[in-house]
Coordinates of C-alpha atoms in Angstrom, one line a residue:
M297 CA 123.7 94.0 106.4
T298 CA 124.0 93.4 110.0
E299 CA 121.1 92.0 111.9
N300 CA 121.4 92.5 115.7
A301 CA 120.0 90.8 118.1
G302 CA 117.1 92.1 121.1
A303 CA 115.9 95.2 119.8
R304 CA 112.1 96.3 120.8
G305 CA 109.6 97.8 119.1
A306 CA 107.4 100.6 120.0
S307 CA 105.0 97.9 121.7
G308 CA 107.5 96.8 124.2
S309 CA 107.5 93.3 122.1
S310 CA 110.9 91.5 121.7
R311 CA 111.8 91.4 118.0
P312 CA 114.7 89.1 117.2
G313 CA 117.3 90.0 114.8
V314 CA 116.0 93.2 114.2
S315 CA 118.4 96.3 113.1
A316 CA 118.5 99.3 114.7
S317 CA 119.3 101.1 111.6
G318 CA 116.4 101.2 108.7
E319 CA 118.1 103.9 106.4
G320 CA 119.1 103.1 103.1
V321 CA 120.0 103.9 99.8
A322 CA 119.7 102.4 96.7
D323 CA 122.4 103.9 94.1
A324 CA 124.7 105.7 96.2
G325 CA 126.7 108.5 95.5
A326 CA 124.1 108.4 92.2
V327 CA 122.5 111.6 90.4
D328 CA 119.1 111.1 90.4
A329 CA 116.3 113.2 89.0
V330 CA 113.5 110.9 90.6
G331 CA 114.0 109.8 93.4
L332 CA 111.5 108.0 96.0
R333 CA 111.7 107.5 99.3
V334 CA 110.1 104.4 100.8
A335 CA 108.9 103.3 103.7
A336 CA 108.0 98.9 104.7
V337 CA 106.6 99.7 108.4
S338 CA 104.8 96.7 110.6
P339 CA 103.3 98.1 113.7
E340 CA 101.9 94.6 115.7
I341 CA 98.9 92.7 114.4
V342 CA 96.0 91.2 116.6
I343 CA 93.9 88.8 115.1
G344 CA 90.6 89.3 115.3
D345 CA 91.0 93.4 117.0
L346 CA 90.1 95.4 114.0
E347 CA 90.1 98.9 115.6
G348 CA 93.1 98.5 118.0
N349 CA 95.2 97.3 114.4
L350 CA 93.7 100.7 112.7
D351 CA 95.0 102.6 115.4
R352 CA 98.1 101.1 115.4
I353 CA 98.4 101.2 111.3
R354 CA 97.7 104.8 111.9
S355 CA 100.8 105.4 114.1
A356 CA 103.0 103.8 112.2
I357 CA 102.0 105.4 109.3
S358 CA 102.4 108.8 111.1
A359 CA 106.0 107.5 112.1
A360 CA 106.6 106.8 108.0
A361 CA 105.6 110.7 107.7
R362 CA 107.7 112.2 109.9
R363 CA 110.5 110.2 107.8
E364 CA 109.3 112.3 104.3
A365 CA 107.8 108.8 102.9
Q366 CA 106.2 108.6 99.4
L367 CA 105.5 105.5 99.3
I368 CA 104.0 102.9 102.6
V369 CA 104.1 99.8 102.9
L370 CA 102.2 97.3 105.3
P371 CA 102.2 93.9 105.7
E372 CA 99.3 91.3 104.4
L373 CA 95.7 91.6 106.6
A374 CA 97.4 94.0 108.5
T375 CA 93.4 95.3 109.8
S376 CA 92.3 91.8 110.9
G377 CA 95.4 89.4 111.7
Y378 CA 96.1 86.3 109.6
V379 CA 95.8 82.6 110.9
F380 CA 91.4 82.7 111.4
T381 CA 90.1 79.4 112.8
D382 CA 87.5 80.0 109.9
Q383 CA 85.4 81.7 107.4
D384 CA 82.9 83.4 110.6
E385 CA 85.7 84.5 111.9
A386 CA 87.0 86.5 109.4
R387 CA 83.9 88.0 108.6
G388 CA 84.1 89.4 111.6
A389 CA 87.7 91.3 111.3
A390 CA 86.6 92.0 108.3
M391 CA 86.0 95.4 106.2
S392 CA 84.3 96.8 103.0
A393 CA 86.4 98.9 100.9
D394 CA 83.7 101.6 101.5
D395 CA 84.3 101.3 105.0
P396 CA 84.1 104.7 106.6
R397 CA 86.8 103.8 109.3
W398 CA 88.8 104.2 106.2
S399 CA 88.7 107.8 106.1
V400 CA 90.6 108.2 110.0
V401 CA 93.1 105.9 107.8
Q402 CA 94.1 108.7 105.2
Q403 CA 93.6 111.8 107.9
V404 CA 97.5 110.8 108.7
I405 CA 98.6 109.8 105.4
P406 CA 100.6 112.7 104.1
E407 CA 100.0 114.6 100.9
D408 CA 101.1 113.4 97.8
A409 CA 102.4 110.0 99.6
V410 CA 100.7 106.2 99.3
V411 CA 99.8 103.9 101.1
V412 CA 99.6 100.1 100.1
V413 CA 98.1 97.9 103.2
G414 CA 96.4 94.5 103.5
Y415 CA 93.1 94.3 104.7
A416 CA 90.6 91.3 104.5
E417 CA 87.6 92.6 101.9
S418 CA 84.2 91.9 102.8
D419 CA 81.7 92.2 99.3
G420 CA 78.7 91.2 99.7
D421 CA 78.9 87.6 100.6
R422 CA 82.2 87.3 99.1
L423 CA 86.0 87.4 101.3
F424 CA 89.0 88.7 99.6
N425 CA 92.8 89.1 100.5
T426 CA 93.3 92.0 99.6
A427 CA 95.7 95.1 99.0
A428 CA 94.2 98.7 99.4
V429 CA 96.1 101.7 97.6
L430 CA 95.0 104.8 99.1
T431 CA 96.1 109.1 99.7
R432 CA 95.1 110.8 101.9
N433 CA 91.9 112.2 99.4
G434 CA 91.5 109.0 97.8
R435 CA 91.1 105.4 96.9
L436 CA 93.1 104.6 94.1
A437 CA 92.7 100.5 93.9
D438 CA 91.9 97.3 95.5
Y439 CA 93.7 95.1 95.1
R440 CA 92.7 90.7 95.3
K441 CA 95.1 88.7 95.6
S442 CA 94.7 85.9 93.4
H443 CA 97.5 83.0 94.6
L444 CA 95.8 81.9 97.9
W445 CA 98.2 80.1 100.1
G446 CA 97.0 77.2 102.3
A447 CA 94.4 77.6 104.5
E448 CA 93.1 80.8 102.7
K449 CA 91.5 78.5 100.3
S450 CA 89.0 78.3 102.8
V451 CA 88.3 81.7 103.8
F452 CA 89.0 83.7 100.7
E453 CA 87.8 84.1 96.7
S454 CA 90.3 84.5 94.5
G455 CA 91.1 87.3 92.8
A456 CA 90.8 88.3 88.3
E457 CA 94.0 90.0 88.3
A458 CA 97.5 88.9 89.1
G459 CA 99.2 91.7 90.0
M460 CA 98.1 95.5 90.0
V461 CA 99.6 98.6 88.0
V462 CA 97.7 101.8 89.2
D463 CA 99.2 105.2 88.7
A464 CA 100.7 107.1 91.5
P465 CA 101.9 110.9 91.9
F466 CA 104.9 109.5 92.0
G467 CA 104.7 106.9 88.8
R468 CA 103.3 103.7 88.1
L469 CA 102.9 101.5 91.5
G470 CA 102.4 97.6 91.0
V471 CA 101.1 95.7 93.4
A472 CA 101.0 91.7 94.6
L473 CA 100.1 89.9 97.7
C474 CA 102.8 87.5 99.3
Y475 CA 102.4 84.4 97.4
D476 CA 101.6 85.8 94.3
N477 CA 105.1 87.4 94.1
E478 CA 106.8 83.1 94.6
F479 CA 104.8 83.2 90.4
P480 CA 107.5 84.9 88.7
E481 CA 105.4 85.5 86.1
V482 CA 103.3 88.6 88.5
P483 CA 106.7 91.0 88.6
R484 CA 107.4 90.4 85.3
R485 CA 103.8 90.7 83.8
L486 CA 104.1 94.6 86.4
A487 CA 107.7 95.1 84.7
L488 CA 106.6 94.4 81.3
A489 CA 102.9 96.6 82.4
G490 CA 105.4 99.7 83.4
A491 CA 105.5 99.4 87.0
D492 CA 108.2 101.8 88.5
V493 CA 108.2 99.8 92.0
L494 CA 106.2 96.7 93.5
A495 CA 104.7 97.0 97.2
L496 CA 104.7 93.6 98.6
P497 CA 102.6 93.2 101.8
V498 CA 102.8 89.3 102.8
N499 CA 103.0 87.6 105.5
W500 CA 105.4 84.9 105.5
P501 CA 105.5 81.8 107.8
L502 CA 108.7 81.3 109.2
V503 CA 110.5 78.3 107.2
P504 CA 113.5 76.2 107.7
R505 CA 117.2 77.6 106.3
P506 CA 120.6 76.9 106.4
E507 CA 122.2 79.4 109.3
G508 CA 123.2 82.8 107.5
E509 CA 120.4 82.4 104.8
H510 CA 117.8 85.0 104.3
A511 CA 114.4 83.0 103.8
P512 CA 113.7 81.7 100.5
E513 CA 110.4 84.2 99.8
L514 CA 113.1 87.0 100.3
I515 CA 116.0 85.6 97.6
Q516 CA 112.6 85.1 95.3
A517 CA 111.8 88.5 95.9
M518 CA 115.6 90.5 95.2
A519 CA 115.7 87.6 91.7
S520 CA 112.7 88.9 90.5
A521 CA 113.7 92.4 91.0
R522 CA 117.4 91.5 89.2
S523 CA 115.7 90.2 86.6
S524 CA 113.3 93.4 85.9
R525 CA 115.1 95.9 87.2
L526 CA 112.0 96.4 89.6
P527 CA 112.7 98.0 93.0
V528 CA 110.6 95.6 95.5
V529 CA 109.0 97.0 99.1
I530 CA 108.2 94.3 101.5
A531 CA 106.3 94.5 104.3
D532 CA 105.9 91.8 106.0
R533 CA 104.7 90.3 109.9
W534 CA 106.8 89.9 113.0
G535 CA 106.7 87.5 116.3
S536 CA 104.0 84.8 116.1
E537 CA 99.9 83.8 115.8
R538 CA 98.6 80.9 116.8
G539 CA 101.5 78.7 116.7
V540 CA 102.3 80.6 113.1
D541 CA 106.0 81.9 113.9
W542 CA 106.6 84.8 111.3
T543 CA 110.0 85.5 109.2
D544 CA 110.2 89.1 110.1
G545 CA 111.0 89.8 106.5
T546 CA 110.5 93.0 106.4
A547 CA 112.8 95.1 103.6
I548 CA 113.8 96.9 100.5
I549 CA 114.8 96.0 97.4
D550 CA 116.7 97.6 94.5
E551 CA 116.5 98.1 91.1
Q552 CA 119.9 95.6 90.9
G553 CA 117.9 92.7 93.4
W554 CA 119.9 93.8 96.6
I555 CA 119.1 94.9 100.0
V556 CA 119.0 98.4 101.4
A557 CA 117.2 98.5 104.4
F558 CA 115.8 95.7 106.7
R559 CA 114.4 95.0 109.6
A560 CA 114.5 97.6 111.2
V561 CA 112.3 98.6 114.3
M562 CA 110.6 102.0 112.7
G563 CA 109.8 100.8 109.7
A564 CA 112.6 99.9 107.0
T565 CA 113.0 102.8 104.8
A566 CA 114.9 103.8 101.4
L567 CA 115.5 106.3 98.8
L568 CA 115.3 104.6 95.1
S569 CA 116.2 105.7 92.3
L570 CA 113.8 105.6 89.5
D571 CA 115.4 106.7 86.9
A572 CA 117.6 103.1 87.1
A573 CA 114.4 101.1 87.3
R574 CA 113.1 103.0 84.1
N575 CA 115.8 102.0 82.5
K576 CA 116.5 98.7 81.3
S577 CA 119.3 98.9 78.9
L578 CA 122.9 97.1 80.0
P579 CA 125.5 98.5 77.6
P580 CA 127.3 98.2 75.2
H581 CA 125.1 95.5 74.0
N582 CA 122.0 94.2 75.8
D583 CA 118.2 95.4 77.3
L584 CA 116.8 93.4 79.9
F585 CA 112.9 93.6 78.0
A586 CA 114.4 94.1 74.1
D587 CA 116.6 90.8 74.5
R588 CA 113.6 88.3 75.6
R589 CA 112.7 86.1 73.4
A590 CA 109.3 85.5 73.7
D591 CA 108.8 83.7 70.5
L592 CA 110.2 81.0 72.4
Y593 CA 108.5 80.6 76.0

């Protein structure tokens, strides 16, 4: 996958390393009765600018809709930003699950499409790092992050589930948030529960790595996709926020663990094969799930 330096997003902000082409095709050449067009989009996110972030999220969803995406994933805490000074600041940028402003976001979601977007959720006196799962006409679920990273622990409470599987128009949708996916048990659990694809909103801080290598979190996502034939749609942040540089790891990974779309200016899109993801067989002698020795581990 090529990476071309100096591409620019719609906001005009420079995004070094962004590919000019985000269209990928999983299982190219195969005939698939159940194909799913997915998009991972990363609009500009400004800490504390709730109204502006909601406007930019709407625009990003509209752009993905024009590319006929049926699943659209946006980053973790996309409505609020991430690097809060304290809990009080986070509370000022939080939304409840029944906030009427969600309806404005839902208006631009295509019929039969699903949007997964991260937000700071207020529930009474409690705050959660949450992913909303939305359709044009309803709210399918809210997943509260269970594995909190770093200073998140001083702002948010942990959720009660290690990932979630939601019934969607196209099948079964797995949802997790960022650090959740660094525990291999989480994507495996979701795959065993019948997830066809995993939506993964993230905020990956940039960490050192050897030249030419992918971010370690992306490598972990590729491995989990391959081990369970569970495609992953990752929406990451780009740029920086209060001294934290983001990885810009937005990517779509197919059921074989390969990156099929990566770091696209207008959003990475790909056509995933749900037939291939649902088939766990390894002919002529093996099966990814049937061969598990749960009695031994």
